[in-house]
Amino acid sequence: MTPDVRDGTRRASHPRRVSPGAGATAVPEAAWDRTLRLIGRSEEVALACHVTPDGDALGSMLAVGFALRSIGKRVVASFGDRHFAVPRLLRFLPGQEMLVPPAEFPAAPELLITFDVSTFERLGLLRDNTARAGEVIVIDHHPSNEGFGTLSLIDSTAAATAVLAEQLIYRLGGRLDRDIATCLYAGLVTDTGSFKHASTTSAVHQMAARLVATGLRTDEIARELWDRSPFGYLKVLSAALDRAVLEDGVVWTYVSRVDRAAQGLPYAELEGIIDIVRRTDEAEVAVVLKEDDHGDWQVSTRSKGRADVGSVCAALGGGGHHNAAGYTSHDSVEQTMAAFRRELGKV
């Protein structure tokens, strides 16, 4: 980068170096400008993404972390899981030296930026840190976002938070390199279902082309994200499919802690089960209940378009998108599904 300083903000010598399609963002330019001013006057920037991070959350956060470090900012990044560990599928992402466990995260950051966090609760152990922060910039694309920060960069039309992360990087005066592109690409392919979802527009493909042009290996990223599993996953998947139920256009199943313990399978390995269950031709909606290490049920839902599962999950304390959403239930499997069906009947 070749920065200069304007109003305390480091910018590139060509401050309008933004990526193609940047004008389509629903984020007002005033919000971007204030973001740059806040970053410019901060020596350290704290970054946080949601608990049990997926490729979009962690990838977007690390990509922006690289850009911030390149303009001389100290960067510390984390997510608020009690058992702090990067999910196995994402351990190929560069930049993980920026990560610290929640206990080492600043107690009251001057500036905190969150990524892909739709609700305050999704910050987990970092909720108190966020509440004490001087400024909180929320970068997200979930339509159910609560807007809990002091500044929101939220665009529900964006295919992924990575789209907004790329725009911030360009506005900071950054250029894509292979590390940044790898992180952003992981976010983009994760949230578009490897370019299968309806959110995959021409702008999404144009962004992917920019990222691939840096020399990243799309085959290696795809293999890490979708084509690797421990053998125990097959056993747990088999049990989940064996107990799957199809009723009134909803296919659902669950995976208990006992299932996972029998195979020594970590919770993070369960992410892909919903994508297999949702293939059921006879079902409009798919639901998978996954019991976490604390006995709570993490509920993943998918719709083929007619049902708005985002609204259903928001009513149950969670959120997400029209066709993909989730929430946490503290009730039994039977009670959880009964509550889900009641809310589904209202949309």
Short mmCIF file of C-alpha atoms in Angstrom, two decimals:
data_model
loop_
_atom_site.label_atom_id
_atom_site.label_comp_id
_atom_site.label_asym_id
_atom_site.label_seq_id
_atom_site.Cartn_x
_atom_site.Cartn_y
_atom_site.Cartn_z
CA MET A 1 0.00 0.00 0.00
CA THR A 2 1.00 3.62 -0.48
CA PRO A 3 -0.97 5.38 2.26
CA ASP A 4 -1.44 9.02 3.03
CA VAL A 5 -3.21 10.49 6.03
CA ARG A 6 -6.47 12.42 5.80
CA ASP A 7 -8.49 13.36 8.88
CA GLY A 8 -6.53 10.80 10.88
CA THR A 9 -7.33 7.98 8.48
CA ARG A 10 -4.74 6.16 6.41
CA ARG A 11 -5.94 5.81 2.87
CA ALA A 12 -4.46 4.78 -0.40
CA SER A 13 -3.13 7.44 -2.72
CA HIS A 14 -6.19 6.57 -4.85
CA PRO A 15 -8.91 6.58 -2.17
CA ARG A 16 -11.65 5.44 -4.55
CA ARG A 17 -9.86 2.20 -5.36
CA VAL A 18 -12.86 0.00 -4.76
CA SER A 19 -13.72 -3.25 -6.41
CA PRO A 20 -16.11 -3.60 -9.34
CA GLY A 21 -19.70 -3.72 -8.12
CA ALA A 22 -18.93 -1.71 -5.00
CA GLY A 23 -21.62 0.79 -5.87
CA ALA A 24 -24.25 -1.95 -5.47
CA THR A 25 -23.73 -2.20 -1.73
CA ALA A 26 -26.67 -1.12 0.41
CA VAL A 27 -24.29 0.36 3.00
CA PRO A 28 -24.37 4.18 2.84
CA GLU A 29 -21.10 5.86 1.92
CA ALA A 30 -21.34 7.88 5.13
CA ALA A 31 -21.09 4.65 7.11
CA TRP A 32 -18.02 3.56 5.16
CA ASP A 33 -16.44 6.98 5.73
CA ARG A 34 -17.07 6.86 9.47
CA THR A 35 -15.61 3.36 9.57
CA LEU A 36 -12.40 4.64 7.97
CA ARG A 37 -12.18 7.51 10.45
CA LEU A 38 -12.63 5.18 13.43
CA ILE A 39 -9.97 2.80 12.13
CA GLY A 40 -7.65 5.67 11.30
CA ARG A 41 -7.55 7.00 14.86
CA SER A 42 -7.19 3.57 16.51
CA GLU A 43 -3.80 2.02 17.17
CA GLU A 44 -5.29 -1.41 17.87
CA VAL A 45 -8.38 -2.93 16.28
CA ALA A 46 -10.12 -5.90 17.91
CA LEU A 47 -11.97 -8.30 15.61
CA ALA A 48 -14.65 -10.84 16.56
CA CYS A 49 -16.82 -13.32 14.69
CA HIS A 50 -19.62 -15.58 15.84
CA VAL A 51 -19.22 -18.70 17.94
CA THR A 52 -18.45 -21.94 16.12
CA PRO A 53 -17.28 -19.90 13.13
CA ASP A 54 -17.96 -20.95 9.56
CA GLY A 55 -15.90 -20.03 6.52
CA ASP A 56 -17.64 -16.68 6.03
CA ALA A 57 -17.22 -15.54 9.62
CA LEU A 58 -13.60 -16.59 10.13
CA GLY A 59 -12.50 -15.92 6.56
CA SER A 60 -13.92 -12.38 6.50
CA MET A 61 -12.37 -11.56 9.86
CA LEU A 62 -8.90 -12.81 8.97
CA ALA A 63 -8.97 -11.12 5.55
CA VAL A 64 -9.69 -7.74 7.12
CA GLY A 65 -7.09 -8.48 9.78
CA PHE A 66 -4.43 -8.84 7.09
CA ALA A 67 -5.46 -5.50 5.55
CA LEU A 68 -5.41 -3.72 8.91
CA ARG A 69 -1.94 -5.04 9.75
CA SER A 70 -0.66 -3.83 6.39
CA ILE A 71 -1.54 -0.24 7.31
CA GLY A 72 0.23 -0.48 10.65
CA LYS A 73 -2.62 -1.41 12.98
CA ARG A 74 -2.24 -3.88 15.81
CA VAL A 75 -4.83 -6.60 15.34
CA VAL A 76 -6.25 -9.08 17.79
CA ALA A 77 -9.02 -11.48 16.72
CA SER A 78 -11.16 -14.09 18.44
CA PHE A 79 -14.53 -15.81 18.77
CA GLY A 80 -16.36 -16.55 21.99
CA ASP A 81 -16.44 -20.33 22.27
CA ARG A 82 -15.87 -21.90 25.68
CA HIS A 83 -13.62 -24.49 24.09
CA PHE A 84 -11.66 -22.20 21.81
CA ALA A 85 -10.49 -24.04 18.70
CA VAL A 86 -10.59 -23.34 14.99
CA PRO A 87 -12.86 -25.92 13.31
CA ARG A 88 -10.81 -28.57 11.54
CA LEU A 89 -12.27 -27.69 8.15
CA LEU A 90 -10.94 -24.13 8.45
CA ARG A 91 -7.45 -24.78 9.72
CA PHE A 92 -6.05 -24.22 6.24
CA LEU A 93 -6.91 -20.52 6.42
CA PRO A 94 -3.88 -18.21 6.71
CA GLY A 95 -3.60 -15.54 9.39
CA GLN A 96 -4.48 -17.63 12.42
CA GLU A 97 -1.56 -16.12 14.33
CA MET A 98 -3.90 -13.15 14.85
CA LEU A 99 -6.27 -15.32 16.90
CA VAL A 100 -6.31 -15.36 20.70
CA PRO A 101 -8.66 -17.22 23.06
CA PRO A 102 -11.46 -15.16 24.64
CA ALA A 103 -9.58 -14.86 27.95
CA GLU A 104 -6.79 -12.96 26.16
CA PHE A 105 -9.09 -10.69 24.17
CA PRO A 106 -9.10 -6.99 25.22
CA ALA A 107 -11.58 -6.49 28.05
CA ALA A 108 -12.71 -3.09 26.75
CA PRO A 109 -11.47 -2.56 23.19
CA GLU A 110 -11.25 0.99 21.86
CA LEU A 111 -12.58 -0.26 18.52
CA LEU A 112 -14.22 -3.63 17.90
CA ILE A 113 -15.37 -4.92 14.50
CA THR A 114 -17.67 -7.95 14.35
CA PHE A 115 -18.08 -10.22 11.33
CA ASP A 116 -21.13 -12.29 10.39
CA VAL A 117 -22.61 -11.81 13.88
CA SER A 118 -26.37 -11.32 13.57
CA THR A 119 -27.25 -11.15 17.28
CA PHE A 120 -25.47 -10.09 20.44
CA GLU A 121 -25.87 -13.62 21.82
CA ARG A 122 -23.83 -15.05 18.93
CA LEU A 123 -20.74 -13.38 20.39
CA GLY A 124 -20.67 -15.98 23.17
CA LEU A 125 -17.94 -15.25 25.73
CA LEU A 126 -17.09 -11.96 23.99
CA ARG A 127 -20.42 -10.32 24.84
CA ASP A 128 -19.06 -8.44 27.86
CA ASN A 129 -15.99 -7.29 25.90
CA THR A 130 -18.31 -5.98 23.20
CA ALA A 131 -20.57 -4.21 25.70
CA ARG A 132 -17.52 -2.38 27.11
CA ALA A 133 -16.02 -1.42 23.73
CA GLY A 134 -15.74 2.24 22.82
CA GLU A 135 -17.05 1.70 19.29
CA VAL A 136 -18.53 -1.45 17.74
CA ILE A 137 -18.72 -1.77 13.94
CA VAL A 138 -21.04 -4.57 12.83
CA ILE A 139 -20.27 -6.05 9.39
CA ASP A 140 -22.91 -8.54 8.32
CA HIS A 141 -25.34 -9.66 5.63
CA HIS A 142 -28.07 -11.32 7.70
CA PRO A 143 -31.48 -9.66 7.30
CA SER A 144 -32.23 -10.58 10.92
CA ASN A 145 -29.27 -8.58 12.27
CA GLU A 146 -30.20 -6.71 15.44
CA GLY A 147 -27.90 -3.77 14.73
CA PHE A 148 -26.34 -4.06 18.19
CA GLY A 149 -23.26 -1.97 17.37
CA THR A 150 -22.58 1.75 17.32
CA LEU A 151 -22.14 1.58 13.54
CA SER A 152 -23.66 -0.91 11.10
CA LEU A 153 -22.27 -2.04 7.76
CA ILE A 154 -25.14 -4.40 6.99
CA ASP A 155 -26.30 -5.41 3.52
CA SER A 156 -28.85 -8.21 3.46
CA THR A 157 -28.56 -8.41 -0.33
CA ALA A 158 -24.89 -9.39 -0.13
CA ALA A 159 -24.21 -13.06 -0.78
CA ALA A 160 -21.75 -13.24 2.11
CA THR A 161 -20.13 -11.08 4.75
CA ALA A 162 -16.97 -11.63 2.68
CA VAL A 163 -18.47 -9.30 0.03
CA LEU A 164 -18.55 -6.46 2.55
CA ALA A 165 -15.13 -7.43 3.90
CA GLU A 166 -13.68 -7.07 0.41
CA GLN A 167 -15.19 -3.60 0.09
CA LEU A 168 -13.67 -2.52 3.40
CA ILE A 169 -10.27 -3.83 2.33
CA TYR A 170 -10.39 -1.79 -0.87
CA ARG A 171 -11.57 1.31 0.95
CA LEU A 172 -8.63 0.94 3.33
CA GLY A 173 -6.42 1.15 0.23
CA GLY A 174 -5.67 -2.56 0.16
CA ARG A 175 -5.01 -4.91 -2.69
CA LEU A 176 -5.86 -8.57 -2.90
CA ASP A 177 -3.04 -10.99 -2.31
CA ARG A 178 -3.21 -14.76 -2.09
CA ASP A 179 -3.69 -14.86 1.70
CA ILE A 180 -6.50 -12.31 1.72
CA ALA A 181 -8.10 -13.91 -1.33
CA THR A 182 -8.01 -17.38 0.24
CA CYS A 183 -9.86 -16.10 3.30
CA LEU A 184 -12.45 -14.22 1.27
CA TYR A 185 -12.96 -17.09 -1.17
CA ALA A 186 -13.64 -19.46 1.73
CA GLY A 187 -16.36 -17.08 2.90
CA LEU A 188 -17.85 -16.63 -0.54
CA VAL A 189 -18.07 -20.33 -1.44
CA THR A 190 -19.32 -21.27 2.02
CA ASP A 191 -22.29 -18.91 2.02
CA THR A 192 -23.24 -19.44 -1.62
CA GLY A 193 -23.19 -23.21 -1.23
CA SER A 194 -20.30 -23.42 -3.67
CA PHE A 195 -22.20 -21.04 -6.01
CA LYS A 196 -25.42 -23.10 -5.90
CA HIS A 197 -27.65 -20.74 -3.91
CA ALA A 198 -29.94 -18.09 -5.38
CA SER A 199 -27.63 -15.40 -3.97
CA THR A 200 -25.06 -16.32 -6.65
CA THR A 201 -25.25 -13.32 -8.98
CA SER A 202 -22.97 -12.12 -11.74
CA ALA A 203 -21.31 -9.86 -9.16
CA VAL A 204 -20.53 -12.93 -7.04
CA HIS A 205 -18.83 -14.61 -9.98
CA GLN A 206 -16.92 -11.42 -10.73
CA MET A 207 -15.68 -11.31 -7.15
CA ALA A 208 -14.67 -14.97 -7.36
CA ALA A 209 -12.73 -14.19 -10.53
CA ARG A 210 -10.82 -11.41 -8.76
CA LEU A 211 -9.95 -13.77 -5.92
CA VAL A 212 -8.90 -16.66 -8.16
CA ALA A 213 -6.68 -14.29 -10.17
CA THR A 214 -4.37 -14.00 -7.16
CA GLY A 215 -3.28 -17.60 -7.70
CA LEU A 216 -5.21 -19.39 -4.99
CA ARG A 217 -5.94 -23.10 -5.47
CA THR A 218 -9.70 -23.54 -5.67
CA ASP A 219 -9.37 -27.33 -5.76
CA GLU A 220 -7.42 -27.40 -2.51
CA ILE A 221 -9.92 -25.07 -0.80
CA ALA A 222 -12.85 -27.20 -1.99
CA ARG A 223 -11.18 -30.36 -0.72
CA GLU A 224 -10.60 -28.85 2.74
CA LEU A 225 -14.15 -27.51 3.02
CA TRP A 226 -16.24 -30.37 1.61
CA ASP A 227 -14.25 -33.45 0.71
CA ARG A 228 -12.68 -34.46 4.03
CA SER A 229 -14.20 -36.20 7.05
CA PRO A 230 -13.00 -38.54 9.78
CA PHE A 231 -14.38 -42.07 9.51
CA GLY A 232 -16.54 -41.50 12.59
CA TYR A 233 -18.54 -38.92 10.64
CA LEU A 234 -19.90 -41.68 8.41
CA LYS A 235 -21.16 -43.59 11.46
CA VAL A 236 -22.82 -40.50 12.96
CA LEU A 237 -24.32 -39.57 9.59
CA SER A 238 -25.68 -43.10 9.23
CA ALA A 239 -27.40 -42.87 12.62
CA ALA A 240 -28.86 -39.45 11.78
CA LEU A 241 -30.22 -40.62 8.44
CA ASP A 242 -31.63 -43.80 9.97
CA ARG A 243 -33.78 -41.78 12.37
CA ALA A 244 -34.82 -39.12 9.83
CA VAL A 245 -38.54 -38.32 9.79
CA LEU A 246 -40.62 -36.95 6.90
CA GLU A 247 -43.93 -35.35 7.87
CA ASP A 248 -46.05 -32.55 6.40
CA GLY A 249 -43.34 -31.36 4.04
CA VAL A 250 -40.64 -31.25 6.72
CA VAL A 251 -37.74 -33.69 6.92
CA TRP A 252 -35.86 -33.66 10.19
CA THR A 253 -33.41 -35.59 12.31
CA TYR A 254 -31.04 -35.10 15.21
CA VAL A 255 -27.52 -35.93 16.39
CA SER A 256 -26.97 -36.34 20.13
CA ARG A 257 -23.85 -36.00 22.24
CA VAL A 258 -24.01 -39.74 22.76
CA ASP A 259 -23.85 -40.30 18.99
CA ARG A 260 -20.74 -38.14 18.73
CA ALA A 261 -19.06 -39.52 21.84
CA ALA A 262 -19.35 -43.07 20.51
CA GLN A 263 -17.23 -42.04 17.52
CA GLY A 264 -15.06 -39.39 19.20
CA LEU A 265 -16.49 -36.82 16.79
CA PRO A 266 -16.27 -33.10 17.61
CA TYR A 267 -19.40 -30.98 17.26
CA ALA A 268 -17.86 -28.90 14.46
CA GLU A 269 -17.85 -31.96 12.18
CA LEU A 270 -21.66 -31.98 11.96
CA GLU A 271 -22.05 -28.92 9.73
CA GLY A 272 -22.58 -30.83 6.48
CA ILE A 273 -25.42 -33.11 7.63
CA ILE A 274 -28.10 -30.55 6.87
CA ASP A 275 -26.94 -30.39 3.25
CA ILE A 276 -27.57 -34.11 2.85
CA VAL A 277 -30.94 -34.13 4.61
CA ARG A 278 -32.21 -31.15 2.61
CA ARG A 279 -31.99 -33.13 -0.65
CA THR A 280 -35.27 -34.92 0.14
CA ASP A 281 -37.58 -34.33 -2.83
CA GLU A 282 -40.76 -34.59 -0.78
CA ALA A 283 -39.73 -31.93 1.75
CA GLU A 284 -39.85 -28.15 1.42
CA VAL A 285 -38.05 -27.65 4.74
CA ALA A 286 -35.18 -29.57 6.34
CA VAL A 287 -34.19 -29.43 10.02
CA VAL A 288 -31.22 -30.96 11.83
CA LEU A 289 -30.89 -30.72 15.62
CA LYS A 290 -27.29 -31.03 16.83
CA GLU A 291 -26.59 -31.39 20.54
CA ASP A 292 -23.52 -29.39 21.51
CA ASP A 293 -21.05 -30.12 24.29
CA HIS A 294 -23.19 -28.24 26.83
CA GLY A 295 -26.42 -30.12 26.18
CA ASP A 296 -28.11 -27.44 24.09
CA TRP A 297 -29.60 -28.18 20.68
CA GLN A 298 -28.25 -26.14 17.79
CA VAL A 299 -30.99 -26.15 15.17
CA SER A 300 -30.06 -25.82 11.49
CA THR A 301 -32.84 -25.23 8.98
CA ARG A 302 -33.09 -25.00 5.19
CA SER A 303 -35.93 -24.09 2.84
CA LYS A 304 -36.32 -24.64 -0.89
CA GLY A 305 -37.91 -21.22 -1.27
CA ARG A 306 -41.56 -21.22 -0.27
CA ALA A 307 -41.07 -21.17 3.50
CA ASP A 308 -39.19 -18.35 5.23
CA VAL A 309 -37.13 -20.25 7.79
CA GLY A 310 -35.30 -17.03 8.66
CA SER A 311 -38.52 -15.62 10.14
CA VAL A 312 -39.23 -18.88 11.94
CA CYS A 313 -35.78 -19.00 13.51
CA ALA A 314 -35.90 -15.30 14.43
CA ALA A 315 -39.16 -15.91 16.30
CA LEU A 316 -37.40 -18.70 18.21
CA GLY A 317 -34.44 -16.54 19.23
CA GLY A 318 -32.13 -17.10 16.29
CA GLY A 319 -31.97 -15.78 12.76
CA GLY A 320 -30.47 -16.09 9.33
CA HIS A 321 -31.78 -15.91 5.79
CA HIS A 322 -35.02 -16.80 4.04
CA ASN A 323 -33.68 -20.20 2.94
CA ALA A 324 -31.06 -20.91 5.62
CA ALA A 325 -31.25 -20.08 9.30
CA GLY A 326 -30.75 -21.46 12.78
CA TYR A 327 -31.27 -21.01 16.50
CA THR A 328 -30.48 -22.58 19.89
CA SER A 329 -33.01 -24.62 21.83
CA HIS A 330 -32.76 -25.58 25.50
CA ASP A 331 -35.75 -27.92 25.28
CA SER A 332 -36.02 -31.59 24.38
CA VAL A 333 -36.00 -32.81 20.78
CA GLU A 334 -39.77 -33.29 20.84
CA GLN A 335 -40.45 -29.88 22.39
CA THR A 336 -38.03 -28.20 19.98
CA MET A 337 -39.68 -29.67 16.91
CA ALA A 338 -43.17 -28.89 18.23
CA ALA A 339 -42.19 -25.23 18.69
CA PHE A 340 -40.62 -25.14 15.24
CA ARG A 341 -43.75 -26.55 13.60
CA ARG A 342 -45.95 -24.00 15.39
CA GLU A 343 -43.86 -21.10 14.10
CA LEU A 344 -43.56 -22.63 10.64
CA GLY A 345 -47.34 -22.76 10.45
CA LYS A 346 -47.47 -18.97 10.89
CA VAL A 347 -45.32 -18.07 7.86
#
